[in-house]
Coordinates of C-alpha atoms in Angstrom, one line a residue:
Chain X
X1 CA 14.3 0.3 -24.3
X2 CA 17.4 -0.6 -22.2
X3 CA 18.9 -3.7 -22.5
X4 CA 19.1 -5.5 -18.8
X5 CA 20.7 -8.4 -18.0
X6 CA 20.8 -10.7 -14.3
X7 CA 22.2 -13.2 -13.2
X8 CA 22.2 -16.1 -12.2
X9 CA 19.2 -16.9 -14.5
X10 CA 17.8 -19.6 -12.2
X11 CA 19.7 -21.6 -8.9
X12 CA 18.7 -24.0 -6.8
X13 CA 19.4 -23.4 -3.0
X14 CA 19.6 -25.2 0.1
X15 CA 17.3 -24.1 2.4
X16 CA 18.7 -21.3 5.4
X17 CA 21.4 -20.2 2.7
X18 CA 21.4 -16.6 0.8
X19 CA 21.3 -15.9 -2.8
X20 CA 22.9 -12.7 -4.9
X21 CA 20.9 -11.6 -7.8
X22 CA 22.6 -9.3 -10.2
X23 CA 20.9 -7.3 -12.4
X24 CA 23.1 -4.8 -15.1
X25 CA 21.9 -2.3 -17.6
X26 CA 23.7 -0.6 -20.3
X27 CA 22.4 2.9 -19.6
X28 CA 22.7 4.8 -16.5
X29 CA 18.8 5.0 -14.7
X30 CA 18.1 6.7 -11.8
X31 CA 15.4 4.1 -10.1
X32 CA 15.9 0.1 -10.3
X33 CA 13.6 -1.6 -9.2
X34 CA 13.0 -5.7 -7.6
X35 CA 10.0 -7.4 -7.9
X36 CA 9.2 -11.4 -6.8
X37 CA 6.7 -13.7 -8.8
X38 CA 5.9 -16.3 -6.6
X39 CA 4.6 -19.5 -8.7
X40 CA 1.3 -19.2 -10.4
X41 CA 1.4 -15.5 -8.7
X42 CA 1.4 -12.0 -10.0
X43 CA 4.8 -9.7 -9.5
X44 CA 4.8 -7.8 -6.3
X45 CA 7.3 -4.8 -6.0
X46 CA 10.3 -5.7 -3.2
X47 CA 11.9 -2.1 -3.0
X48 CA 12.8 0.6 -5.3
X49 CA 17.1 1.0 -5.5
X50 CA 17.8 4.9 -5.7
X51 CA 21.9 5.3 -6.5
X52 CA 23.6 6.9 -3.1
X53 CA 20.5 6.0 -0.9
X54 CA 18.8 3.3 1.1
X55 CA 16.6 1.1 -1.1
X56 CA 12.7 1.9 0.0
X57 CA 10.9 -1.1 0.6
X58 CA 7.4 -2.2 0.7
X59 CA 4.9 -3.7 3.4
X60 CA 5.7 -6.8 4.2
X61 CA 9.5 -7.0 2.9
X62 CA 12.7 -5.9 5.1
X63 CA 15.9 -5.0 4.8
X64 CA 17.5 -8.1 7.0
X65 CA 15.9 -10.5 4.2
X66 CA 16.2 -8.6 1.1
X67 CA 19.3 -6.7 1.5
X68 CA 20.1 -4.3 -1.8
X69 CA 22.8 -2.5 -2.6
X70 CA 23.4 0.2 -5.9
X71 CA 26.6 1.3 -6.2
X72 CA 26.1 2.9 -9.4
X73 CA 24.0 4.0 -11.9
X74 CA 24.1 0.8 -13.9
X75 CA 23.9 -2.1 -11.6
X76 CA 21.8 -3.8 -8.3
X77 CA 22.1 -6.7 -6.3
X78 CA 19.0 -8.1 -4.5
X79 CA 20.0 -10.4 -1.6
X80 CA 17.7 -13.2 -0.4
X81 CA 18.8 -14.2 3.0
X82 CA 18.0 -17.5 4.8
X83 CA 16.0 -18.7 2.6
X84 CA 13.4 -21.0 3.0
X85 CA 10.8 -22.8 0.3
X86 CA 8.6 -19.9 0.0
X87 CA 11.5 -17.7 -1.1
X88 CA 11.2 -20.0 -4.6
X89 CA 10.2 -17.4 -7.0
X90 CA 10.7 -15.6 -10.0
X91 CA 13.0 -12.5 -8.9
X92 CA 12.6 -9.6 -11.7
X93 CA 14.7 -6.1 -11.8
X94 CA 12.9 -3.5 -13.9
X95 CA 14.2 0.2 -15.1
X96 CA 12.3 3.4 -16.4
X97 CA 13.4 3.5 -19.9
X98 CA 12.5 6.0 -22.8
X99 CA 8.6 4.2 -22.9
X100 CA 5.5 6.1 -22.6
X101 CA 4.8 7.3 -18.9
X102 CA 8.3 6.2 -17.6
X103 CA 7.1 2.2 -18.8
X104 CA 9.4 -0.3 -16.6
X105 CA 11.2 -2.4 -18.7
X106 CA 12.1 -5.6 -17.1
X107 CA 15.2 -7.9 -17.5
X108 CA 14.9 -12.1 -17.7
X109 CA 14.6 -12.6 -14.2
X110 CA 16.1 -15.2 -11.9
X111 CA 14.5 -18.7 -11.2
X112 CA 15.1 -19.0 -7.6
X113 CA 14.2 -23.0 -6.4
X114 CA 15.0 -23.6 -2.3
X115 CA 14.8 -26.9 -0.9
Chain O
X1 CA -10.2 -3.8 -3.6
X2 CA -8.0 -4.7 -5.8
X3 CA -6.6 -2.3 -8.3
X4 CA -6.2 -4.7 -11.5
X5 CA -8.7 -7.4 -11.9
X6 CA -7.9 -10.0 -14.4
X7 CA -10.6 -12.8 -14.0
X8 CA -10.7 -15.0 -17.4
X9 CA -9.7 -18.5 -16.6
X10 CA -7.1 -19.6 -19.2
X11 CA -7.9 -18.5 -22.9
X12 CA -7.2 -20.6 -26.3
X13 CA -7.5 -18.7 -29.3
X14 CA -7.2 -20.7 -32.8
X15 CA -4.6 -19.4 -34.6
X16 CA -4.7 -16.1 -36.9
X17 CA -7.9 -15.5 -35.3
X18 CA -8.3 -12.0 -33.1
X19 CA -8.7 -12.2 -29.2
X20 CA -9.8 -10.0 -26.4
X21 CA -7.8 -10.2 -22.9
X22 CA -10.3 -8.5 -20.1
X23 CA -8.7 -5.7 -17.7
X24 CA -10.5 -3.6 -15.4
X25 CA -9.4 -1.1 -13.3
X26 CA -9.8 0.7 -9.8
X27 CA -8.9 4.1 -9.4
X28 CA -9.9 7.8 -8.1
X29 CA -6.6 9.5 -9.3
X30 CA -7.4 11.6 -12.9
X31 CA -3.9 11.1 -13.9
X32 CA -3.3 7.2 -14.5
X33 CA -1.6 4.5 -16.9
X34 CA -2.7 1.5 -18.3
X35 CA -0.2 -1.4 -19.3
X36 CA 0.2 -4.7 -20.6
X37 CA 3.0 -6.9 -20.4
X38 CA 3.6 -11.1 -21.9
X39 CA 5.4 -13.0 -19.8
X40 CA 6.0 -16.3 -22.1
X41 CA 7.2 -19.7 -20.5
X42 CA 10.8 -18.3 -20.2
X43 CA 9.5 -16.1 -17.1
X44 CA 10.7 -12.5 -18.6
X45 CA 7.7 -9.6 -19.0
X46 CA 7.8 -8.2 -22.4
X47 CA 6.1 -4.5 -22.4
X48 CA 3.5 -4.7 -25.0
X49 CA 1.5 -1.7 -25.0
X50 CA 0.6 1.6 -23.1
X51 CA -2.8 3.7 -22.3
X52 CA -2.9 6.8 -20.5
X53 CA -6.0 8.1 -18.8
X54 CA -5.6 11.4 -20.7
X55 CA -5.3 9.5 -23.9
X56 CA -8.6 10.1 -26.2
X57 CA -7.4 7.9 -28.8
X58 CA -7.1 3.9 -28.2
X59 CA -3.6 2.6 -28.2
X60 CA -2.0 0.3 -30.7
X61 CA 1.0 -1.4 -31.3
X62 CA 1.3 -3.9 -34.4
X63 CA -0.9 -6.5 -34.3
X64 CA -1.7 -5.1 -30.1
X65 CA -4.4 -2.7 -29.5
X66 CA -5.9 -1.4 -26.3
X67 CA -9.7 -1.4 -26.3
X68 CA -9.8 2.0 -23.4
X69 CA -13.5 2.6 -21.7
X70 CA -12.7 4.7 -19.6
X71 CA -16.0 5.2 -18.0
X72 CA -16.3 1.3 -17.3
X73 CA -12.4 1.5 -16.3
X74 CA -11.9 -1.1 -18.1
X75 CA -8.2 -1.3 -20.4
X76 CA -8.9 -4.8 -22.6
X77 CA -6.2 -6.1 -25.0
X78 CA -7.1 -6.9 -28.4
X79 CA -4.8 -9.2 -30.1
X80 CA -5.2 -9.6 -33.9
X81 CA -4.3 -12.2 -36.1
X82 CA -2.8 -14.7 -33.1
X83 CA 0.1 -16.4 -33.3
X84 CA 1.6 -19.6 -31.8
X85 CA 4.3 -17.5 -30.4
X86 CA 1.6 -15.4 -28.4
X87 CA 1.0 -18.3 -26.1
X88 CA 1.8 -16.8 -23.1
X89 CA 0.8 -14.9 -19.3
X90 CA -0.6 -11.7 -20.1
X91 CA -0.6 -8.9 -17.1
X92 CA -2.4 -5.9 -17.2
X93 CA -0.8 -3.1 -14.6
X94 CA -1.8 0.3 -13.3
X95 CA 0.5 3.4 -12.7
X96 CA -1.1 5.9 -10.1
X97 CA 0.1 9.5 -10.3
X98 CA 3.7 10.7 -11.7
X99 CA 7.4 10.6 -9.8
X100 CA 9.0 8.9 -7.4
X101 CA 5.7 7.3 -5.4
X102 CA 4.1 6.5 -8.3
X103 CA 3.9 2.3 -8.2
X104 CA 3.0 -0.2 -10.7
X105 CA 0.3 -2.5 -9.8
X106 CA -0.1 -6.0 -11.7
X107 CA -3.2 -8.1 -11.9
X108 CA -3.0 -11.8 -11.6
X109 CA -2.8 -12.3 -15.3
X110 CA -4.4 -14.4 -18.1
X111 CA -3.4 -17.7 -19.7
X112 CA -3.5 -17.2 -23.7
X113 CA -2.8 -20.7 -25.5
X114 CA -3.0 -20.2 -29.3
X115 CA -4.0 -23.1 -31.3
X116 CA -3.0 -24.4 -34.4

């Protein structure tokens, strides 16, 4: 499986500030993907991070508040913009690695607090 | 209705004894995959083990194996032999169909304390 790193690993944040998540791999993969774990909750997918195109997002989550950018085949960023306390969540990136079925393999996450 | 349905309350296991984490499923696609991930304390999701709907065979991995019904959709995880270190979140997620719209969908997870 790819190894994947992010960071920061966890931040605490001040309420109508933004964040930058990093997230690295050390193999080129086509799709990257961002998920959020709000507490006590299940991952739900943000937007899938093609190289040389627009991020696809899902219902309920924008471009103005979770802006992405891939400039390459190895690295994302995940922006969480004016953030409030219900942006405090678990923030994942995940890649298709060489698993069954094109398995996501996920990196440590970042431990987002606001205040 | 949901996809991944999860509904144990949290589970304690004693230790080095085998347990069974429920997962059922909803889908009409023929072509489907069945994960499970741990996420332990430390909040990353550890892949553990995959089933694929073709699959006539039931998955294992080590001391993880994937009890597959697929009439009942149901994909439970069978963990032999626990461990303290399996204490943990355990997710159960669903892949629909192949390329680039193909999602994964989580279930709410299950709470596995292993006891000494």
């Amino acid at each position: 499986s790819a190894v994947i790193s992010q960071k920061p690993s966890r931040d605490i944040c001040q309420r109508g500030t933004s964040l930058t998540i990093q997230c690295q791999v050390d193999s080129q993969v086509t799709m990257m993907f961002w998920y959020r774990q709000q507490p006590g909750q299940s991952l739900t997918l943000i937007a899938t991070a093609n190289q040389g195109s627009e991020a696809t997002y899902e219902s309920g989550f924008v471009i103005d508040k979770f802006p992405i950018s891939r400039p390459n085949l190895t690295f994302s960023t995940l922006t969480v913009s004016n953030m409030s306390p219900e942006d405090s969540s678990i923030y994942l990136c995940s890649v298709e690695g060489r698993g069954p079925a094109d398995t996501q393999y996920f990196g440590p996450g970042t431990r987002l607090t606001v205040l | 209705a949901q996809k991944i349905t999860q509904t144990q309350p949290g589970m304690f296991v004693q230790e080095k004894e085998a347990v069974t984490l429920d997962c059922t499923y909803d889908t009409s696609d023929q072509s489907y995959g069945l994960f499970w991930y741990k996420q332990p304390s430390s909040g990353e999701m550890i892949f553990l083990i995959y089933q694929g709907s073709y699959d006539e065979q039931n998955a294992t991995e080590g001391r993880y194996s994937l009890n597959f019904q697929k009439a009942r959709k149901s994909a439970n995880l069978v963990i032999s032999a626990s461990q303290l270190g399996d204490s943990a979140m355990y997710f159960c997620a669903m892949r629909e169909g192949a390329g680039a719209n193909s999602k994964l969908t989580f279930g709410k997870g299950i709470t596995l304390s292993v006891r000494p």
